[in-house]
PDB file of C-alpha atoms (C1' of nucleotides) in Angstrom:
ATOM      1  CA  MET W   1     -50.330  22.508  39.147  1.00 89.00           C
ATOM      2  CA  ASN W   2     -47.601  20.425  39.938  1.00 95.00           C
ATOM      3  CA  THR W   3     -45.984  21.616  36.545  1.00 97.00           C
ATOM      4  CA  VAL W   4     -46.415  25.236  37.743  1.00 98.00           C
ATOM      5  CA  PHE W   5     -44.542  24.565  41.066  1.00 98.00           C
ATOM      6  CA  LYS W   6     -41.782  22.454  39.175  1.00 98.00           C
ATOM      7  CA  ALA W   7     -41.391  25.516  36.726  1.00 98.00           C
ATOM      8  CA  LEU W   8     -41.156  27.904  39.827  1.00 98.00           C
ATOM      9  CA  ALA W   9     -38.421  25.845  41.590  1.00 98.00           C
ATOM     10  CA  ASP W  10     -35.744  27.344  38.951  1.00 98.00           C
ATOM     11  CA  PRO W  11     -34.370  30.846  39.536  1.00 98.00           C
ATOM     12  CA  THR W  12     -33.927  31.435  36.281  1.00 98.00           C
ATOM     13  CA  ARG W  13     -37.470  30.909  35.168  1.00 98.00           C
ATOM     14  CA  ARG W  14     -38.644  32.824  38.287  1.00 98.00           C
ATOM     15  CA  LYS W  15     -36.521  35.598  36.716  1.00 98.00           C
ATOM     16  CA  ILE W  16     -37.956  35.280  33.368  1.00 98.00           C
ATOM     17  CA  LEU W  17     -41.332  35.311  34.839  1.00 98.00           C
ATOM     18  CA  GLU W  18     -40.342  38.798  36.808  1.00 98.00           C
ATOM     19  CA  LEU W  19     -38.993  40.302  33.558  1.00 98.00           C
ATOM     20  CA  LEU W  20     -42.324  39.450  31.688  1.00 98.00           C
ATOM     21  CA  ARG W  21     -44.236  41.020  34.482  1.00 97.00           C
ATOM     22  CA  GLU W  22     -42.963  44.583  33.268  1.00 96.00           C
ATOM     23  CA  ARG W  23     -43.964  43.651  29.733  1.00 97.00           C
ATOM     24  CA  PRO W  24     -43.957  41.274  26.976  1.00 98.00           C
ATOM     25  CA  MET W  25     -40.434  40.419  25.670  1.00 98.00           C
ATOM     26  CA  SER W  26     -38.993  38.511  22.714  1.00 98.00           C
ATOM     27  CA  ALA W  27     -36.729  35.559  23.468  1.00 98.00           C
ATOM     28  CA  GLY W  28     -33.695  37.510  22.315  1.00 97.00           C
ATOM     29  CA  GLU W  29     -34.467  40.420  24.592  1.00 97.00           C
ATOM     30  CA  LEU W  30     -35.104  38.224  27.565  1.00 98.00           C
ATOM     31  CA  ALA W  31     -31.817  36.462  26.658  1.00 98.00           C
ATOM     32  CA  ASP W  32     -29.965  39.728  27.193  1.00 97.00           C
ATOM     33  CA  HIS W  33     -30.637  39.381  30.988  1.00 97.00           C
ATOM     34  CA  PHE W  34     -29.119  36.165  31.252  1.00 97.00           C
ATOM     35  CA  ASP W  35     -25.644  34.358  30.966  1.00 97.00           C
ATOM     36  CA  VAL W  36     -26.906  31.257  29.712  1.00 98.00           C
ATOM     37  CA  THR W  37     -27.135  30.255  26.058  1.00 98.00           C
ATOM     38  CA  ARG W  38     -29.954  30.807  23.847  1.00 98.00           C
ATOM     39  CA  PRO W  39     -30.950  27.041  23.781  1.00 98.00           C
ATOM     40  CA  THR W  40     -30.764  26.704  27.329  1.00 98.00           C
ATOM     41  CA  LEU W  41     -33.186  29.505  27.563  1.00 98.00           C
ATOM     42  CA  SER W  42     -35.343  28.058  25.047  1.00 98.00           C
ATOM     43  CA  ALA W  43     -35.640  25.091  27.079  1.00 98.00           C
ATOM     44  CA  HIS W  44     -36.714  27.110  30.155  1.00 98.00           C
ATOM     45  CA  PHE W  45     -39.406  28.919  27.988  1.00 98.00           C
ATOM     46  CA  ALA W  46     -40.658  25.431  27.121  1.00 98.00           C
ATOM     47  CA  VAL W  47     -40.995  24.662  30.745  1.00 98.00           C
ATOM     48  CA  LEU W  48     -42.916  27.910  31.393  1.00 98.00           C
ATOM     49  CA  ARG W  49     -45.353  27.269  28.246  1.00 98.00           C
ATOM     50  CA  GLU W  50     -45.917  23.787  29.461  1.00 97.00           C
ATOM     51  CA  ALA W  51     -46.930  25.057  32.813  1.00 98.00           C
ATOM     52  CA  GLY W  52     -49.153  27.743  31.174  1.00 98.00           C
ATOM     53  CA  LEU W  53     -47.284  30.288  32.740  1.00 98.00           C
ATOM     54  CA  VAL W  54     -46.535  32.189  29.626  1.00 98.00           C
ATOM     55  CA  GLU W  55     -47.731  32.206  26.062  1.00 98.00           C
ATOM     56  CA  SER W  56     -45.941  32.783  22.950  1.00 97.00           C
ATOM     57  CA  ALA W  57     -46.613  34.800  19.770  1.00 97.00           C
ATOM     58  CA  LYS W  58     -44.748  34.879  16.531  1.00 95.00           C
ATOM     59  CA  LYS W  59     -43.975  38.473  15.353  1.00 94.00           C
ATOM     60  CA  GLY W  60     -41.731  38.446  12.203  1.00 94.00           C
ATOM     61  CA  LYS W  61     -38.139  37.008  12.986  1.00 95.00           C
ATOM     62  CA  SER W  62     -38.883  37.119  16.774  1.00 97.00           C
ATOM     63  CA  VAL W  63     -41.059  35.270  19.292  1.00 98.00           C
ATOM     64  CA  ILE W  64     -42.904  37.476  21.620  1.00 98.00           C
ATOM     65  CA  TYR W  65     -43.403  35.817  25.208  1.00 98.00           C
ATOM     66  CA  HIS W  66     -46.033  37.288  27.527  1.00 98.00           C
ATOM     67  CA  LEU W  67     -47.077  36.627  31.027  1.00 98.00           C
ATOM     68  CA  ARG W  68     -50.336  34.645  31.854  1.00 98.00           C
ATOM     69  CA  LEU W  69     -50.618  36.310  35.334  1.00 97.00           C
ATOM     70  CA  SER W  70     -53.924  34.339  36.186  1.00 96.00           C
ATOM     71  CA  VAL W  71     -52.263  30.989  35.903  1.00 97.00           C
ATOM     72  CA  LEU W  72     -49.524  32.150  38.339  1.00 97.00           C
ATOM     73  CA  GLU W  73     -52.260  33.799  40.446  1.00 95.00           C
ATOM     74  CA  ASP W  74     -54.386  30.637  40.658  1.00 94.00           C
ATOM     75  CA  ALA W  75     -51.516  28.270  41.539  1.00 95.00           C
ATOM     76  CA  LEU W  76     -49.981  30.560  44.153  1.00 95.00           C
ATOM     77  CA  LEU W  77     -53.458  31.784  46.064  1.00 93.00           C
ATOM     78  CA  GLY W  78     -55.097  28.457  45.449  1.00 93.00           C
ATOM     79  CA  PHE W  79     -52.264  26.672  47.235  1.00 95.00           C
ATOM     80  CA  ALA W  80     -51.570  29.411  49.844  1.00 94.00           C
ATOM     81  CA  ALA W  81     -55.544  29.481  50.763  1.00 92.00           C
ATOM     82  CA  GLY W  82     -55.427  25.761  52.001  1.00 93.00           C
ATOM     83  CA  PHE W  83     -53.156  27.072  54.614  1.00 94.00           C
ATOM     84  CA  GLY W  84     -55.006  30.120  55.620  1.00 91.00           C
ATOM     85  CA  ILE W  85     -52.495  32.312  53.888  1.00 90.00           C
ATOM     86  CA  GLY W  86     -53.709  35.222  51.931  1.00 76.00           C
ATOM     87  CA  GLU W  87     -57.045  35.743  53.180  1.00 67.00           C
ATOM     88  CA  LEU W  88     -57.708  38.409  50.836  1.00 50.00           C
ATOM     89  CA  SER W  89     -59.833  39.705  47.857  1.00 42.00           C
ATOM     90  CA  ALA W  90     -58.504  38.141  44.693  1.00 46.00           C
ATOM     91  CA  PRO W  91     -57.954  41.010  42.234  1.00 45.00           C
ATOM     92  CA  ALA W  92     -59.823  41.278  39.046  1.00 40.00           C
ATOM     93  CA  HIS W  93     -57.582  39.442  36.378  1.00 38.00           C
ATOM     94  CA  PRO W  94     -56.252  42.357  34.249  1.00 41.00           C
ATOM     95  CA  GLN W  95     -55.305  39.609  31.839  1.00 40.00           C
ATOM     96  CA  ASP W  96     -57.150  37.440  29.538  1.00 40.00           C
ATOM     97  CA  PRO W  97     -57.806  34.322  31.612  1.00 36.00           C
ATOM     98  CA  GLU W  98     -58.214  31.841  28.829  1.00 34.00           C
ATOM     99  CA  GLY W  99     -57.901  32.143  25.080  1.00 33.00           C
ATOM    100  CA  THR W 100     -61.266  34.341  25.090  1.00 35.00           C
ATOM    101  CA  LYS W 101     -59.661  36.939  22.975  1.00 35.00           C
ATOM    102  CA  PRO W 102     -60.457  37.263  19.403  1.00 32.00           C
TER     103      PRO W 102
ATOM    104  CA  MET T   1     -35.873  31.312  49.339  1.00 90.00           C
ATOM    105  CA  ASN T   2     -34.853  29.186  46.546  1.00 96.00           C
ATOM    106  CA  THR T   3     -34.804  26.286  48.694  1.00 97.00           C
ATOM    107  CA  VAL T   4     -38.333  26.906  49.704  1.00 98.00           C
ATOM    108  CA  PHE T   5     -39.428  26.921  46.115  1.00 98.00           C
ATOM    109  CA  LYS T   6     -37.415  23.665  45.349  1.00 98.00           C
ATOM    110  CA  ALA T   7     -38.867  22.191  48.417  1.00 98.00           C
ATOM    111  CA  LEU T   8     -42.449  22.868  47.222  1.00 98.00           C
ATOM    112  CA  ALA T   9     -41.675  21.692  43.823  1.00 98.00           C
ATOM    113  CA  ASP T  10     -42.364  18.004  44.884  1.00 98.00           C
ATOM    114  CA  PRO T  11     -45.981  16.893  45.373  1.00 98.00           C
ATOM    115  CA  THR T  12     -44.966  14.538  48.418  1.00 98.00           C
ATOM    116  CA  ARG T  13     -43.553  17.459  50.365  1.00 98.00           C
ATOM    117  CA  ARG T  14     -46.433  19.778  49.586  1.00 98.00           C
ATOM    118  CA  LYS T  15     -48.717  17.122  50.698  1.00 98.00           C
ATOM    119  CA  ILE T  16     -46.536  16.676  53.935  1.00 98.00           C
ATOM    120  CA  LEU T  17     -46.954  20.450  54.662  1.00 98.00           C
ATOM    121  CA  GLU T  18     -50.679  20.104  54.179  1.00 98.00           C
ATOM    122  CA  LEU T  19     -51.122  17.476  56.864  1.00 98.00           C
ATOM    123  CA  LEU T  20     -48.866  19.266  59.096  1.00 98.00           C
ATOM    124  CA  ARG T  21     -51.285  22.203  58.675  1.00 97.00           C
ATOM    125  CA  GLU T  22     -53.874  20.719  61.020  1.00 96.00           C
ATOM    126  CA  ARG T  23     -51.600  19.651  63.618  1.00 97.00           C
ATOM    127  CA  PRO T  24     -47.893  18.611  64.377  1.00 98.00           C
ATOM    128  CA  MET T  25     -47.443  14.872  63.611  1.00 98.00           C
ATOM    129  CA  SER T  26     -44.730  12.356  64.185  1.00 98.00           C
ATOM    130  CA  ALA T  27     -42.605  10.869  61.385  1.00 98.00           C
ATOM    131  CA  GLY T  28     -44.404   7.774  61.470  1.00 97.00           C
ATOM    132  CA  GLU T  29     -47.833   9.200  61.602  1.00 97.00           C
ATOM    133  CA  LEU T  30     -47.112  11.035  58.408  1.00 98.00           C
ATOM    134  CA  ALA T  31     -45.547   8.057  56.799  1.00 98.00           C
ATOM    135  CA  ASP T  32     -48.908   6.328  57.174  1.00 97.00           C
ATOM    136  CA  HIS T  33     -50.362   8.669  54.460  1.00 97.00           C
ATOM    137  CA  PHE T  34     -47.749   7.877  51.841  1.00 97.00           C
ATOM    138  CA  ASP T  35     -46.761   4.895  49.637  1.00 97.00           C
ATOM    139  CA  VAL T  36     -42.996   5.385  49.891  1.00 98.00           C
ATOM    140  CA  THR T  37     -40.684   3.934  52.529  1.00 98.00           C
ATOM    141  CA  ARG T  38     -39.700   5.767  55.640  1.00 98.00           C
ATOM    142  CA  PRO T  39     -36.078   6.499  54.564  1.00 98.00           C
ATOM    143  CA  THR T  40     -37.646   8.182  51.711  1.00 98.00           C
ATOM    144  CA  LEU T  41     -39.956  10.350  53.655  1.00 98.00           C
ATOM    145  CA  SER T  42     -37.019  10.947  55.895  1.00 98.00           C
ATOM    146  CA  ALA T  43     -35.023  12.549  52.988  1.00 98.00           C
ATOM    147  CA  HIS T  44     -38.252  14.471  52.381  1.00 98.00           C
ATOM    148  CA  PHE T  45     -38.243  15.885  56.003  1.00 98.00           C
ATOM    149  CA  ALA T  46     -34.654  16.825  55.694  1.00 98.00           C
ATOM    150  CA  VAL T  47     -35.477  18.945  52.510  1.00 98.00           C
ATOM    151  CA  LEU T  48     -38.319  20.755  54.307  1.00 98.00           C
ATOM    152  CA  ARG T  49     -36.307  21.316  57.384  1.00 98.00           C
ATOM    153  CA  GLU T  50     -33.536  22.646  55.141  1.00 97.00           C
ATOM    154  CA  ALA T  51     -35.939  25.047  53.594  1.00 98.00           C
ATOM    155  CA  GLY T  52     -36.840  26.066  57.014  1.00 98.00           C
ATOM    156  CA  LEU T  53     -40.530  25.206  56.310  1.00 98.00           C
ATOM    157  CA  VAL T  54     -40.832  22.630  59.014  1.00 98.00           C
ATOM    158  CA  GLU T  55     -38.951  22.058  62.588  1.00 98.00           C
ATOM    159  CA  SER T  56     -38.614  18.862  64.459  1.00 97.00           C
ATOM    160  CA  ALA T  57     -38.734  17.953  68.109  1.00 97.00           C
ATOM    161  CA  LYS T  58     -37.750  14.679  69.563  1.00 96.00           C
ATOM    162  CA  LYS T  59     -40.410  13.343  71.942  1.00 95.00           C
ATOM    163  CA  GLY T  60     -39.493  10.085  73.204  1.00 94.00           C
ATOM    164  CA  LYS T  61     -39.397   7.230  70.657  1.00 96.00           C
ATOM    165  CA  SER T  62     -40.909   9.649  67.908  1.00 97.00           C
ATOM    166  CA  VAL T  63     -39.933  12.908  66.066  1.00 98.00           C
ATOM    167  CA  ILE T  64     -42.600  15.311  66.049  1.00 98.00           C
ATOM    168  CA  TYR T  65     -42.587  17.608  63.089  1.00 98.00           C
ATOM    169  CA  HIS T  66     -44.587  20.722  62.852  1.00 98.00           C
ATOM    170  CA  LEU T  67     -44.852  23.343  60.066  1.00 98.00           C
ATOM    171  CA  ARG T  68     -43.387  26.860  60.153  1.00 98.00           C
ATOM    172  CA  LEU T  69     -46.175  28.684  58.648  1.00 97.00           C
ATOM    173  CA  SER T  70     -44.501  32.100  58.744  1.00 96.00           C
ATOM    174  CA  VAL T  71     -41.772  30.779  56.209  1.00 97.00           C
ATOM    175  CA  LEU T  72     -44.206  29.493  54.058  1.00 97.00           C
ATOM    176  CA  GLU T  73     -46.319  32.804  54.088  1.00 95.00           C
ATOM    177  CA  ASP T  74     -43.109  34.896  53.610  1.00 95.00           C
ATOM    178  CA  ALA T  75     -42.180  32.838  50.415  1.00 96.00           C
ATOM    179  CA  LEU T  76     -45.341  32.594  48.933  1.00 95.00           C
ATOM    180  CA  LEU T  77     -46.645  36.069  49.506  1.00 93.00           C
ATOM    181  CA  GLY T  78     -43.446  37.733  49.170  1.00 93.00           C
ATOM    182  CA  PHE T  79     -42.871  36.393  45.780  1.00 96.00           C
ATOM    183  CA  ALA T  80     -46.823  36.862  44.917  1.00 95.00           C
ATOM    184  CA  ALA T  81     -46.561  40.438  45.783  1.00 93.00           C
ATOM    185  CA  GLY T  82     -43.990  41.092  43.342  1.00 93.00           C
ATOM    186  CA  PHE T  83     -46.726  40.616  40.552  1.00 95.00           C
ATOM    187  CA  GLY T  84     -49.026  42.374  42.369  1.00 92.00           C
ATOM    188  CA  ILE T  85     -50.800  39.234  43.106  1.00 91.00           C
ATOM    189  CA  GLY T  86     -52.510  38.821  46.274  1.00 74.00           C
ATOM    190  CA  GLU T  87     -52.880  41.936  48.258  1.00 64.00           C
ATOM    191  CA  LEU T  88     -53.164  45.592  48.487  1.00 40.00           C
ATOM    192  CA  SER T  89     -49.975  46.310  46.776  1.00 38.00           C
ATOM    193  CA  ALA T  90     -50.954  47.593  43.222  1.00 40.00           C
ATOM    194  CA  PRO T  91     -49.348  46.156  40.258  1.00 39.00           C
ATOM    195  CA  ALA T  92     -46.174  48.037  39.192  1.00 41.00           C
ATOM    196  CA  HIS T  93     -47.619  48.069  35.692  1.00 38.00           C
ATOM    197  CA  PRO T  94     -50.956  47.053  34.803  1.00 43.00           C
ATOM    198  CA  GLN T  95     -50.669  44.592  31.983  1.00 41.00           C
ATOM    199  CA  ASP T  96     -51.395  45.792  28.754  1.00 39.00           C
ATOM    200  CA  PRO T  97     -54.561  44.528  27.596  1.00 36.00           C
ATOM    201  CA  GLU T  98     -53.294  43.105  24.456  1.00 34.00           C
ATOM    202  CA  GLY T  99     -53.182  44.767  21.177  1.00 32.00           C
ATOM    203  CA  THR T 100     -51.928  48.258  22.148  1.00 35.00           C
ATOM    204  CA  LYS T 101     -48.340  47.189  21.455  1.00 34.00           C
ATOM    205  CA  PRO T 102     -47.562  47.530  17.629  1.00 32.00           C
TER     206      PRO T 102
ATOM    207  C1'  DT G   1     -29.526  -5.494  80.343  1.00 88.58           C
ATOM    208  C1'  DC G   2     -32.275  -7.168  76.421  1.00 88.58           C
ATOM    209  C1'  DG G   3     -35.462  -6.709  72.984  1.00 88.58           C
ATOM    210  C1'  DA G   4     -38.624  -3.848  70.550  1.00 88.58           C
ATOM    211  C1'  DC G   5     -39.895  -0.035  68.256  1.00 88.58           C
ATOM    212  C1'  DA G   6     -39.115   4.850  65.761  1.00 88.58           C
ATOM    213  C1'  DT G   7     -36.280   7.392  62.854  1.00 88.58           C
ATOM    214  C1'  DT G   8     -32.047   8.333  60.361  1.00 88.58           C
ATOM    215  C1'  DT G   9     -27.812   7.519  57.873  1.00 88.58           C
ATOM    216  C1'  DA G  10     -25.320   4.985  53.993  1.00 88.58           C
ATOM    217  C1'  DG G  11     -24.910   3.327  49.661  1.00 88.58           C
ATOM    218  C1'  DC G  12     -26.763   2.359  45.360  1.00 88.58           C
ATOM    219  C1'  DT G  13     -29.566   3.086  40.937  1.00 88.58           C
ATOM    220  C1'  DA G  14     -32.468   5.028  37.735  1.00 88.58           C
ATOM    221  C1'  DA G  15     -34.542   9.280  36.404  1.00 88.58           C
ATOM    222  C1'  DT G  16     -34.736  13.950  35.631  1.00 88.58           C
ATOM    223  C1'  DC G  17     -32.574  18.256  34.651  1.00 88.58           C
ATOM    224  C1'  DA G  18     -29.723  22.391  33.299  1.00 88.58           C
ATOM    225  C1'  DT G  19     -26.350  23.214  30.324  1.00 88.58           C
ATOM    226  C1'  DC G  20     -23.582  23.227  26.042  1.00 88.58           C
ATOM    227  C1'  DG G  21     -22.206  23.407  20.644  1.00 88.58           C
ATOM    228  C1'  DA G  22     -23.725  22.229  16.384  1.00 88.58           C
ATOM    229  C1'  DA G  23     -27.216  21.808  13.016  1.00 88.58           C
ATOM    230  C1'  DA G  24     -31.900  23.039  11.578  1.00 88.58           C
ATOM    231  C1'  DT G  25     -36.304  26.095  10.716  1.00 88.58           C
ATOM    232  C1'  DG G  26     -38.317  29.853   9.585  1.00 88.58           C
ATOM    233  C1'  DT G  27     -37.989  35.108   8.458  1.00 88.58           C
ATOM    234  C1'  DT G  28     -36.530  39.299   6.797  1.00 88.58           C
ATOM    235  C1'  DT G  29     -33.552  42.080   3.940  1.00 88.58           C
ATOM    236  C1'  DT G  30     -30.583  42.968   0.049  1.00 88.58           C
TER     237       DT G  30
ATOM    238  C1'  DA O   1     -31.702  33.799  -4.457  1.00 88.58           C
ATOM    239  C1'  DA O   2     -28.687  34.533  -1.170  1.00 88.58           C
ATOM    240  C1'  DA O   3     -27.179  36.289   3.144  1.00 88.58           C
ATOM    241  C1'  DA O   4     -28.250  37.539   7.667  1.00 88.58           C
ATOM    242  C1'  DC O   5     -30.788  37.152  11.646  1.00 88.58           C
ATOM    243  C1'  DA O   6     -33.855  34.777  15.563  1.00 88.58           C
ATOM    244  C1'  DT O   7     -35.083  30.852  17.769  1.00 88.58           C
ATOM    245  C1'  DT O   8     -35.562  26.177  18.389  1.00 88.58           C
ATOM    246  C1'  DT O   9     -34.225  21.215  17.908  1.00 88.58           C
ATOM    247  C1'  DC O  10     -30.759  17.675  18.301  1.00 88.58           C
ATOM    248  C1'  DG O  11     -27.606  15.076  20.693  1.00 88.58           C
ATOM    249  C1'  DA O  12     -24.476  14.733  24.450  1.00 88.58           C
ATOM    250  C1'  DT O  13     -22.691  15.633  29.418  1.00 88.58           C
ATOM    251  C1'  DG O  14     -22.284  16.324  34.376  1.00 88.58           C
ATOM    252  C1'  DA O  15     -25.147  17.210  38.428  1.00 88.58           C
ATOM    253  C1'  DT O  16     -28.943  16.403  41.123  1.00 88.58           C
ATOM    254  C1'  DT O  17     -32.973  14.062  42.675  1.00 88.58           C
ATOM    255  C1'  DA O  18     -36.280  10.437  44.464  1.00 88.58           C
ATOM    256  C1'  DG O  19     -36.247   5.838  45.313  1.00 88.58           C
ATOM    257  C1'  DC O  20     -35.190   1.448  47.301  1.00 88.58           C
ATOM    258  C1'  DT O  21     -32.732  -1.956  50.771  1.00 88.58           C
ATOM    259  C1'  DA O  22     -29.762  -2.662  54.687  1.00 88.58           C
ATOM    260  C1'  DA O  23     -27.411  -1.033  58.584  1.00 88.58           C
ATOM    261  C1'  DA O  24     -26.719   2.467  62.343  1.00 88.58           C
ATOM    262  C1'  DT O  25     -28.426   5.177  66.192  1.00 88.58           C
ATOM    263  C1'  DG O  26     -31.346   6.312  69.850  1.00 88.58           C
ATOM    264  C1'  DT O  27     -35.375   5.468  73.198  1.00 88.58           C
ATOM    265  C1'  DC O  28     -38.535   2.828  76.009  1.00 88.58           C
ATOM    266  C1'  DG O  29     -40.403  -1.174  78.735  1.00 88.58           C
ATOM    267  C1'  DA O  30     -39.884  -5.532  80.691  1.00 88.58           C
TER     268       DA O  30
END
DNA sequence: TCGACATTTAGCTAATCATCGAAATGTTTT
DNA sequence: AAAACATTTCGATGATTAGCTAAATGTCGA
């Protein structure tokens, strides 16, 4: 949970998550949206992966990243709930919560 | 908004906010809940104040800190809403339930 | 006014972090 | 097999950060 907030502390990483919200994207495709070098972005991916916020899958030459919405949701709402913020129905996860897919 | 997430990245600062959620507290009273020195805590207060997450008021010998809940709420829910997390706002793109992307 | 108390500022150190260029790894295509 | 491509690892650098001790600032009560 600390790793999630640490990951969220960087604007580049938050933007990566926002891009991934639309659809899964390859590392190179993501890189086209930023001015930093690919090694730098790769390091950001590692932080996000470490926090459980994204998952990666090799696809040919590329590596496809996709968002793990449930992790973001749990961290954000879990923390907010402690403050009485977001007294709202948690939406059913549209995404696989944990590696339960074949 | 970046300053808010940066402020939330530290566990000590998150705990300060949680303590302040119950009631306003003086710097010294807050300090009793942590193992770090008072100057260190004072620096954390400065970060939280800079982010707008707390406000301070001098009261005699003490300085009373109180939470600014609306700032926390705006940052958290504002960010979450962009992901369809948290409220009535439906997700822009319901996530692809895996596999339908060749 | 003096001394005790609460907090902050100042100055420092060690650790962490974002970034880079170059090299390495792995995959596809010719 | 070799060239081309995508991504990551390696090694280095400058910036930021959390932490400390010591000193400064400000406030109250005797």
